Coordinates of C-alpha atoms in Angstrom, one line a residue:
Chain A
M28 CA -36.6 194.9 -53.7
A29 CA -37.5 198.4 -52.8
Q30 CA -36.3 200.3 -49.8
V31 CA -37.8 203.3 -48.3
T32 CA -36.0 205.3 -45.7
D33 CA -37.8 207.8 -43.6
S34 CA -35.8 211.0 -43.7
K35 CA -36.3 211.8 -40.0
S36 CA -35.1 208.5 -38.6
P37 CA -32.5 206.7 -40.7
K38 CA -33.0 203.5 -38.6
T39 CA -36.5 202.8 -40.1
V40 CA -36.1 201.0 -43.3
I41 CA -39.1 199.3 -44.9
A42 CA -37.9 196.5 -47.0
V43 CA -40.3 194.7 -49.2
T44 CA -39.7 191.8 -51.4
D45 CA -40.2 191.3 -55.1
G46 CA -42.3 194.1 -56.4
S47 CA -40.9 195.4 -59.6
A48 CA -38.6 198.4 -59.2
I49 CA -40.6 201.6 -59.3
P50 CA -39.0 204.1 -61.7
T51 CA -38.6 207.7 -60.8
R52 CA -37.0 210.5 -62.8
R53 CA -34.1 210.7 -60.4
D54 CA -33.1 207.1 -61.0
L55 CA -32.1 207.5 -64.6
G56 CA -30.9 204.0 -65.3
L57 CA -34.2 202.5 -64.1
F58 CA -36.2 205.1 -65.9
T59 CA -34.6 204.3 -69.2
A60 CA -35.0 200.6 -68.5
W61 CA -38.7 201.2 -67.8
R62 CA -39.1 202.9 -71.1
V63 CA -37.3 200.3 -73.1
S64 CA -39.3 197.5 -71.5
F65 CA -42.7 199.2 -71.8
V66 CA -42.3 200.5 -75.3
G67 CA -40.6 197.3 -76.3
A68 CA -43.4 195.1 -75.0
L69 CA -46.0 197.2 -76.7
L70 CA -44.2 197.2 -80.0
I71 CA -43.7 193.4 -79.9
V72 CA -47.5 192.9 -79.2
I73 CA -48.4 195.2 -82.1
A74 CA -45.8 193.5 -84.4
L75 CA -47.0 190.0 -83.5
V76 CA -50.7 190.8 -84.0
G77 CA -50.0 192.8 -87.2
F78 CA -47.7 190.2 -88.9
K79 CA -49.2 187.0 -87.6
P80 CA -52.9 187.6 -86.7
D81 CA -53.4 183.9 -86.6
P82 CA -53.0 183.0 -83.7
Y83 CA -51.9 186.2 -82.0
W84 CA -55.0 188.3 -82.8
E85 CA -57.2 185.4 -81.7
I86 CA -55.2 185.2 -78.4
L87 CA -55.5 188.9 -77.8
K88 CA -59.2 188.8 -78.2
F89 CA -59.5 185.9 -75.8
L90 CA -57.4 187.3 -72.9
P91 CA -59.3 190.6 -71.7
D92 CA -61.9 188.6 -69.7
G93 CA -59.0 187.1 -67.8
I94 CA -57.3 190.5 -67.3
L95 CA -60.5 191.8 -65.8
V96 CA -60.6 188.8 -63.3
T97 CA -57.0 189.4 -62.5
F98 CA -57.7 193.0 -61.6
Q99 CA -60.8 192.0 -59.7
V100 CA -58.8 189.5 -57.6
T101 CA -56.0 192.0 -57.1
V102 CA -58.1 195.0 -56.1
M103 CA -60.4 193.0 -53.7
S104 CA -57.4 191.2 -52.1
I105 CA -55.4 194.4 -51.6
L106 CA -58.3 196.2 -50.0
L107 CA -58.9 193.4 -47.6
A108 CA -55.2 193.0 -47.0
L109 CA -55.0 196.7 -46.1
V110 CA -57.7 196.3 -43.5
I111 CA -56.0 193.2 -42.1
G112 CA -52.6 194.9 -42.3
L113 CA -53.8 197.9 -40.4
F114 CA -55.1 195.8 -37.5
T115 CA -52.1 193.5 -37.6
G116 CA -49.7 196.5 -37.5
L117 CA -51.6 198.1 -34.6
G118 CA -51.7 194.7 -32.9
R119 CA -47.9 194.3 -33.2
L120 CA -47.5 197.7 -31.5
S121 CA -50.0 196.9 -28.8
N122 CA -48.9 196.8 -25.2
N123 CA -51.6 194.2 -24.6
K124 CA -49.6 190.9 -24.5
I125 CA -52.5 188.8 -25.9
I126 CA -53.3 191.1 -28.8
N127 CA -49.6 191.5 -29.6
G128 CA -49.1 187.7 -29.4
I129 CA -51.9 186.9 -31.8
A130 CA -50.7 189.5 -34.3
S131 CA -47.1 188.4 -34.1
V132 CA -47.9 184.7 -34.4
Y133 CA -50.1 185.5 -37.4
V134 CA -47.3 187.3 -39.2
E135 CA -44.8 184.6 -38.4
V136 CA -47.0 181.7 -39.5
V137 CA -48.1 183.4 -42.7
R138 CA -44.6 184.4 -43.7
G139 CA -43.4 180.9 -43.1
I140 CA -45.8 179.2 -45.5
P141 CA -45.6 179.5 -49.3
L142 CA -48.5 181.4 -50.8
L143 CA -49.4 178.5 -53.1
V144 CA -49.7 176.2 -50.1
Q145 CA -51.9 178.8 -48.3
L146 CA -54.1 179.0 -51.4
F147 CA -54.6 175.3 -51.5
Y148 CA -55.1 175.2 -47.7
I149 CA -57.7 177.9 -47.5
Y150 CA -59.5 176.7 -50.6
F151 CA -59.8 173.1 -49.4
A152 CA -60.1 173.9 -45.7
L153 CA -62.9 176.4 -46.2
G154 CA -64.4 174.0 -48.8
R155 CA -64.9 171.3 -46.1
I156 CA -67.0 173.6 -44.0
V157 CA -68.8 175.9 -46.4
N158 CA -69.2 175.9 -50.1
V159 CA -67.4 179.1 -51.2
P160 CA -66.8 180.1 -54.7
P161 CA -63.2 179.8 -55.9
L162 CA -63.0 183.5 -56.3
T163 CA -63.8 184.2 -52.7
S164 CA -61.3 181.6 -51.5
A165 CA -58.7 183.1 -53.7
V166 CA -59.3 186.7 -52.4
V167 CA -59.4 185.5 -48.8
A168 CA -56.1 183.6 -49.2
M169 CA -54.3 186.4 -51.0
A170 CA -55.5 188.9 -48.4
V171 CA -54.5 186.8 -45.4
C172 CA -51.1 186.3 -46.9
Y173 CA -50.5 189.9 -47.9
G174 CA -52.2 191.2 -44.7
A175 CA -49.2 189.9 -42.8
Y176 CA -46.7 191.8 -45.0
M177 CA -49.0 194.9 -44.9
G178 CA -49.0 194.6 -41.1
E179 CA -45.2 195.0 -41.0
I180 CA -45.4 198.0 -43.3
F181 CA -48.0 199.7 -41.1
R182 CA -46.0 198.9 -38.0
A183 CA -42.8 200.3 -39.4
G184 CA -44.7 203.4 -40.8
I185 CA -46.3 204.1 -37.4
E186 CA -43.0 203.5 -35.6
S187 CA -41.3 206.1 -37.9
I188 CA -43.4 208.9 -36.4
H189 CA -41.6 210.7 -33.5
K190 CA -43.0 209.8 -30.1
G191 CA -43.4 213.5 -29.3
Q192 CA -46.4 213.5 -31.7
R193 CA -48.2 210.9 -29.7
E194 CA -47.3 212.7 -26.4
A195 CA -48.6 216.0 -27.7
A196 CA -51.9 214.5 -28.8
R197 CA -52.3 212.5 -25.6
S198 CA -51.5 215.6 -23.4
L199 CA -54.3 217.4 -25.1
G200 CA -56.7 214.7 -23.9
M201 CA -57.0 212.8 -27.1
T202 CA -57.6 209.0 -26.7
S203 CA -55.2 206.5 -28.2
V204 CA -57.7 205.9 -31.1
Q205 CA -58.1 209.6 -31.8
T206 CA -54.3 210.1 -31.7
M207 CA -53.9 207.3 -34.2
R208 CA -56.6 208.5 -36.5
Y209 CA -55.9 212.3 -36.5
V210 CA -52.2 212.5 -35.8
I211 CA -50.2 209.4 -36.4
L212 CA -51.7 207.6 -39.4
P213 CA -52.0 210.8 -41.6
Q214 CA -48.3 211.3 -41.1
A215 CA -47.4 207.6 -41.5
V216 CA -49.1 207.4 -44.9
K217 CA -46.2 209.1 -46.6
T218 CA -43.8 206.4 -45.3
I219 CA -46.3 203.6 -45.9
L220 CA -47.5 204.4 -49.4
P221 CA -44.4 203.5 -51.5
P222 CA -44.1 199.9 -50.1
I223 CA -47.9 199.5 -50.4
G224 CA -47.6 200.4 -54.0
N225 CA -45.0 197.8 -54.3
E226 CA -47.1 195.2 -52.6
F227 CA -49.9 196.0 -55.0
V228 CA -47.8 195.2 -58.0
A229 CA -46.4 192.1 -56.3
L230 CA -49.9 190.9 -55.5
L231 CA -51.0 191.4 -59.0
K232 CA -48.2 189.1 -60.2
D233 CA -48.9 186.6 -57.4
S234 CA -52.6 186.6 -58.4
S235 CA -51.6 184.3 -61.3
L236 CA -51.4 181.5 -58.7
V237 CA -55.2 181.6 -58.2
S238 CA -55.5 180.1 -61.7
I239 CA -55.0 176.7 -60.1
L240 CA -58.2 177.3 -58.1
A241 CA -60.3 177.4 -61.2
V242 CA -60.5 181.2 -61.2
S243 CA -60.4 182.4 -64.8
D244 CA -57.7 185.0 -64.5
L245 CA -55.3 186.1 -67.2
L246 CA -53.1 183.0 -66.8
R247 CA -55.9 180.5 -66.8
R248 CA -57.6 182.1 -69.8
G249 CA -54.3 181.7 -71.6
R250 CA -54.1 178.0 -70.5
E251 CA -57.6 177.4 -71.8
F252 CA -56.8 178.9 -75.2
A253 CA -53.5 177.1 -75.5
A254 CA -55.1 173.8 -74.6
Q255 CA -57.7 174.2 -77.4
S256 CA -55.4 175.5 -80.1
F257 CA -52.1 173.8 -79.1
T258 CA -50.4 177.1 -79.5
Y259 CA -48.6 177.0 -76.2
F260 CA -45.6 179.1 -77.2
E261 CA -47.6 181.8 -78.8
T262 CA -50.2 182.0 -76.0
Y263 CA -47.7 182.1 -73.1
T264 CA -45.7 184.7 -75.0
M265 CA -48.8 186.9 -75.1
V266 CA -49.7 186.2 -71.5
A267 CA -46.2 187.2 -70.3
L268 CA -46.3 190.4 -72.4
M269 CA -49.7 191.3 -70.9
Y270 CA -48.4 190.8 -67.4
L271 CA -45.4 192.9 -68.2
I272 CA -47.3 195.7 -69.7
I273 CA -49.8 195.8 -66.8
T274 CA -47.2 195.8 -64.1
L275 CA -44.9 198.3 -65.8
F276 CA -47.9 200.6 -66.3
L277 CA -49.0 200.3 -62.7
S278 CA -45.5 200.9 -61.4
K279 CA -45.4 204.1 -63.4
L280 CA -48.8 205.1 -62.1
I281 CA -47.8 204.5 -58.6
S282 CA -44.6 206.5 -58.9
I283 CA -46.5 209.5 -60.4
M284 CA -49.0 209.3 -57.5
E285 CA -46.1 209.3 -55.0
E286 CA -44.6 212.3 -56.6
R287 CA -47.9 214.1 -56.4
I288 CA -48.3 213.6 -52.7
G289 CA -44.7 214.4 -52.0
V290 CA -43.3 211.1 -50.8
E291 CA -39.6 211.4 -50.1
K292 CA -37.4 208.7 -51.4
Chain B
M7 CA -49.8 234.8 -3.9
S8 CA -53.2 233.4 -3.0
K9 CA -52.6 230.4 -0.9
N10 CA -56.1 229.1 -1.4
N11 CA -56.6 225.7 -3.0
V12 CA -54.1 223.0 -3.6
M13 CA -54.2 222.4 -7.4
I14 CA -51.6 219.7 -7.5
R15 CA -50.5 217.4 -4.7
V16 CA -47.6 215.0 -5.1
Q17 CA -47.1 212.5 -2.3
N18 CA -44.0 210.3 -1.8
V19 CA -43.6 209.6 -5.5
V20 CA -40.9 207.1 -6.5
K21 CA -39.9 206.3 -10.1
H22 CA -37.1 204.1 -11.4
F23 CA -35.7 203.8 -14.9
G24 CA -34.1 200.4 -14.5
A25 CA -31.6 200.7 -11.7
L26 CA -31.6 204.5 -11.8
K27 CA -33.8 206.3 -9.3
A28 CA -35.4 209.1 -11.3
L29 CA -37.7 210.3 -8.6
D30 CA -36.8 209.6 -5.0
N31 CA -39.7 210.1 -2.6
V32 CA -40.8 213.5 -4.0
S33 CA -43.6 215.4 -2.2
L34 CA -44.9 218.7 -3.4
D35 CA -48.0 220.9 -3.3
V36 CA -48.8 223.5 -5.9
Y37 CA -51.5 226.1 -5.3
D38 CA -54.1 227.5 -7.5
G39 CA -52.6 230.4 -9.5
E40 CA -49.1 229.7 -8.3
K41 CA -46.1 230.0 -10.7
L42 CA -43.6 227.3 -9.8
V43 CA -40.2 227.0 -11.5
I44 CA -38.2 223.8 -11.3
I45 CA -34.5 224.0 -11.9
G46 CA -31.7 221.5 -11.6
P47 CA -28.9 219.8 -13.6
S48 CA -29.9 217.4 -16.4
G49 CA -30.9 214.0 -15.2
S50 CA -32.1 215.4 -11.9
G51 CA -35.6 214.2 -12.5
K52 CA -37.3 217.6 -13.1
S53 CA -38.7 216.6 -16.5
T54 CA -39.7 213.2 -15.2
L55 CA -41.6 214.9 -12.3
L56 CA -43.4 217.2 -14.7
R57 CA -44.3 214.4 -17.1
A58 CA -45.6 212.3 -14.2
L59 CA -48.1 215.1 -13.5
N60 CA -50.2 214.1 -16.6
R61 CA -49.1 210.5 -16.7
L62 CA -46.8 210.7 -19.7
E63 CA -44.6 208.9 -17.2
T64 CA -46.0 206.3 -14.9
V65 CA -44.7 206.2 -11.3
D66 CA -43.7 203.2 -9.2
S67 CA -45.3 204.3 -6.0
G68 CA -46.8 207.4 -4.3
R69 CA -49.8 209.4 -5.3
I70 CA -50.4 212.4 -7.5
F71 CA -53.6 214.5 -7.5
V72 CA -54.4 217.2 -10.0
D73 CA -57.5 219.2 -9.2
G74 CA -58.7 216.5 -6.9
A75 CA -58.3 213.6 -9.4
Q76 CA -55.7 211.0 -8.7
I77 CA -53.5 210.8 -11.8
N78 CA -51.8 207.5 -11.1
D79 CA -55.0 205.5 -10.4
Q80 CA -56.1 203.1 -13.1
Q81 CA -59.7 204.0 -12.3
T82 CA -59.2 207.6 -13.2
D83 CA -60.2 208.6 -16.8
I84 CA -56.8 210.0 -17.7
N85 CA -58.0 211.6 -20.9
K86 CA -60.6 213.7 -18.9
V87 CA -57.8 214.9 -16.5
R88 CA -55.4 215.7 -19.3
E89 CA -58.0 218.0 -20.9
E90 CA -57.4 220.2 -17.8
I91 CA -53.6 220.1 -18.0
G92 CA -51.9 221.9 -20.8
M93 CA -48.4 220.8 -21.7
V94 CA -45.7 222.6 -23.7
F95 CA -42.7 220.5 -24.9
Q96 CA -39.1 221.3 -25.5
S97 CA -39.4 220.2 -29.1
F98 CA -42.8 221.9 -29.7
N99 CA -44.4 218.8 -31.2
L100 CA -46.7 220.6 -33.5
F101 CA -48.5 218.4 -36.0
P102 CA -46.6 218.9 -39.2
H103 CA -49.4 217.7 -41.5
K104 CA -51.7 220.5 -40.2
T105 CA -51.7 224.2 -40.5
V106 CA -51.2 226.5 -37.5
L107 CA -55.0 227.0 -37.2
E108 CA -55.7 223.3 -37.6
N109 CA -53.1 222.5 -35.0
V110 CA -55.0 224.7 -32.5
N111 CA -58.4 223.5 -33.7
L112 CA -57.8 219.8 -33.7
A113 CA -58.2 218.8 -30.0
Q114 CA -60.9 221.4 -29.5
M115 CA -63.0 219.7 -32.1
V116 CA -62.1 216.1 -31.3
V117 CA -61.9 216.2 -27.5
R118 CA -64.0 219.2 -26.5
K119 CA -66.5 218.5 -29.4
R120 CA -66.6 222.2 -30.4
S121 CA -67.8 223.0 -33.9
R122 CA -65.3 224.1 -36.4
R123 CA -66.6 227.6 -36.3
E124 CA -66.5 227.8 -32.5
A125 CA -63.0 226.3 -32.4
T126 CA -61.7 228.6 -35.1
E127 CA -63.0 231.6 -33.2
I128 CA -61.2 230.5 -30.0
S129 CA -58.1 229.6 -31.9
R130 CA -57.9 233.0 -33.7
A131 CA -58.2 234.8 -30.3
L132 CA -55.4 232.7 -28.9
L133 CA -53.1 233.1 -31.9
K134 CA -53.6 236.8 -31.5
K135 CA -52.7 236.5 -27.9
V136 CA -49.4 234.8 -28.8
F137 CA -48.7 237.4 -31.5
I138 CA -48.9 235.0 -34.5
S139 CA -52.2 235.7 -36.1
E140 CA -50.7 236.3 -39.6
K141 CA -49.3 232.7 -39.8
E142 CA -52.6 230.8 -39.3
D143 CA -52.5 229.2 -42.7
Q144 CA -48.8 228.2 -42.7
Y145 CA -47.5 224.8 -41.9
P146 CA -45.2 224.4 -38.9
S147 CA -42.2 223.7 -41.0
K148 CA -42.3 227.2 -42.4
L149 CA -42.2 228.8 -38.9
S150 CA -39.2 229.6 -36.7
G151 CA -38.7 227.7 -33.4
G152 CA -40.0 230.6 -31.4
Q153 CA -43.1 230.9 -33.6
Q154 CA -43.7 227.2 -33.4
Q155 CA -43.5 227.2 -29.6
R156 CA -45.9 230.1 -29.4
V157 CA -48.4 228.1 -31.5
A158 CA -47.8 225.1 -29.2
I159 CA -48.7 227.3 -26.2
A160 CA -51.9 228.5 -28.0
R161 CA -52.8 224.9 -28.8
A162 CA -52.5 223.9 -25.2
L163 CA -54.5 227.0 -24.0
A164 CA -57.3 226.2 -26.4
M165 CA -58.4 223.4 -24.2
K166 CA -58.9 226.0 -21.4
P167 CA -56.7 224.1 -19.0
K168 CA -56.5 224.8 -15.3
V169 CA -52.7 224.1 -15.2
M170 CA -50.0 224.6 -17.7
L171 CA -46.8 222.5 -17.7
F172 CA -43.7 223.8 -19.5
D173 CA -40.9 221.3 -20.1
E174 CA -37.9 223.3 -21.0
P175 CA -39.9 225.4 -23.5
T176 CA -36.9 227.5 -24.6
S177 CA -34.1 225.0 -24.6
A178 CA -34.4 224.1 -28.3
L179 CA -34.7 227.8 -29.4
D180 CA -32.2 230.1 -31.1
P181 CA -31.2 232.8 -28.6
E182 CA -33.0 235.6 -30.5
T183 CA -36.4 233.9 -30.3
I184 CA -36.3 232.9 -26.6
G185 CA -37.5 236.3 -25.6
E186 CA -40.7 236.2 -27.6
V187 CA -41.7 232.9 -26.0
L188 CA -40.9 234.1 -22.5
D189 CA -43.0 237.2 -23.1
V190 CA -46.0 235.1 -23.9
M191 CA -45.4 233.0 -20.8
K192 CA -45.1 236.2 -18.7
N193 CA -48.5 237.4 -20.1
L194 CA -50.0 234.1 -19.2
A195 CA -48.6 234.4 -15.7
L196 CA -50.2 237.8 -15.4
D197 CA -53.5 236.3 -16.4
G198 CA -53.3 234.2 -13.2
M199 CA -52.7 230.8 -14.9
T200 CA -51.3 228.1 -12.6
M201 CA -47.9 227.3 -14.2
I202 CA -45.2 224.7 -13.5
V203 CA -42.1 225.5 -15.6
V204 CA -38.9 223.4 -15.9
T205 CA -36.3 225.8 -17.3
H206 CA -32.8 227.1 -17.3
E207 CA -33.9 230.7 -17.8
M208 CA -33.0 232.2 -14.4
G209 CA -34.2 235.7 -15.4
F210 CA -37.6 234.3 -16.0
A211 CA -37.6 232.4 -12.7
R212 CA -36.5 235.6 -10.8
E213 CA -39.2 237.7 -12.5
V214 CA -42.2 235.4 -12.6
A215 CA -41.9 232.6 -10.1
D216 CA -43.7 232.6 -6.8
R217 CA -41.5 229.7 -5.7
V218 CA -38.4 228.0 -7.1
I219 CA -37.5 224.3 -6.6
F220 CA -34.1 222.9 -7.0
M221 CA -33.9 219.2 -7.8
D222 CA -30.9 216.9 -7.9
C223 CA -30.7 213.1 -8.1
G224 CA -34.5 212.7 -8.2
A225 CA -35.1 214.7 -5.0
I226 CA -36.1 218.2 -4.1
L227 CA -33.1 219.7 -2.4
E228 CA -34.2 223.2 -1.8
E229 CA -37.2 225.4 -2.3
G230 CA -38.2 228.9 -1.6
P231 CA -39.1 232.3 -3.1
P232 CA -36.8 233.5 -5.9
E233 CA -35.2 236.3 -3.9
H234 CA -34.0 233.9 -1.2
F235 CA -33.1 231.4 -3.8
F236 CA -30.8 233.4 -6.0
T237 CA -29.2 235.6 -3.3
N238 CA -28.8 233.2 -0.4
P239 CA -29.3 229.5 -1.2
S240 CA -28.9 227.3 1.9
Q241 CA -27.6 224.2 0.2
E242 CA -24.0 224.0 -1.1
R243 CA -25.2 221.9 -4.1
T244 CA -27.7 224.7 -5.1
R245 CA -24.9 227.3 -4.8
L246 CA -22.6 225.2 -7.1
F247 CA -25.4 224.8 -9.7
L248 CA -26.3 228.5 -9.7
N249 CA -22.6 229.5 -10.0
Q250 CA -22.3 227.3 -13.1
I251 CA -25.4 228.5 -14.8
L252 CA -25.4 232.2 -14.0

């Protein structure tokens, strides 16, 4: 659970579920916890591989293909989700009742259905009409789901910009689209970026769900290895450690990026 | 004052905020080159009237024309009309993510489609005019209120507007920086710009205004040249207000 409060308007709080806590230097407790977890996970992997290469070294060699697919799904989904989210957010702010209604219903429906059910639904629903590869269904499903959450982030970010900014731009003759593009969105990015970073990490974890659609991601590669070698405990230990190392690394990367562009927390 | 063309015509305009009548059948003509000052207690509708002139507020009924174009007609391309109406806000509303120069350049490039070079040339001339050339690479947050407001005036002027609207331009300023903003406005008046100014600066009104309007409860109660207005107001309500403020 991460909360971002815009410094100008304390009312605007963007709350996003279940990304891992992003460490900053100012939050000393979390910072230490991050180091303990990250270094600990690395050491455990090294120790396991070093002292018991069979099966751990074999597992480690088998997983990278899956990690690549996990990244692929995550990056493609997040990019598509950003586009969907931007339009959803704008739609939710629209004065046009129909556009607003469509965007709002989309958000409500998607938020009310578990991601796993959505994955099945899109995979099999799309599958009845067109023959799409599992990877495409997976990306579409993840993006449709996360697009709804992104929409709320965009909406809150845009709403956090003082209305005087819009008025100043409009009074200069700028259209609403120009105002959004040149004045509102560039300012909203600072508010929007931390929760989007959070969503990215959350999406990466949720991407493990696509393994049930026959997409060979990290988790599915692990399952395949375990099923052949009957080393369930060892394999899933490594899979869990891989996820942990990746998400902790990304969280750190995101917090560094945020510091660079001067996001206020 | 040249009583030639009507620049702005307001006819029987009514505006409600819920049950509150913000504008109560207001009619008004403003002439080309005229300097009109609107005064009145807060909540009297003076800012609402000003903001209705470029449709930042919509009105319930009545008609508003600026330079011949009907502002409150859905058929009118409001963006085109707004290019001709400069507006300066109480809270400056500079774009905080852009430098002073970029603030003045932006609408020129996006709306007027001027090249960056052309826009920059115009911006620099205007920044010189408002005495703030040396700050062109600064961000607004590094500027004092008075400096920010002068940049805001330059930004509005860069569109080469036919009318300038000022919505309490000095109300958010520290007392020591009010003078520098008023000086810029006085120079603008000398250049012959048509100006409508909502303000509490009675010295400015006395010195610059061709005509002063007193509003209360959404209606124009009294209007006249400043000498009449400040020495011998005809309405009791105006007299009370002036006594409080002077």
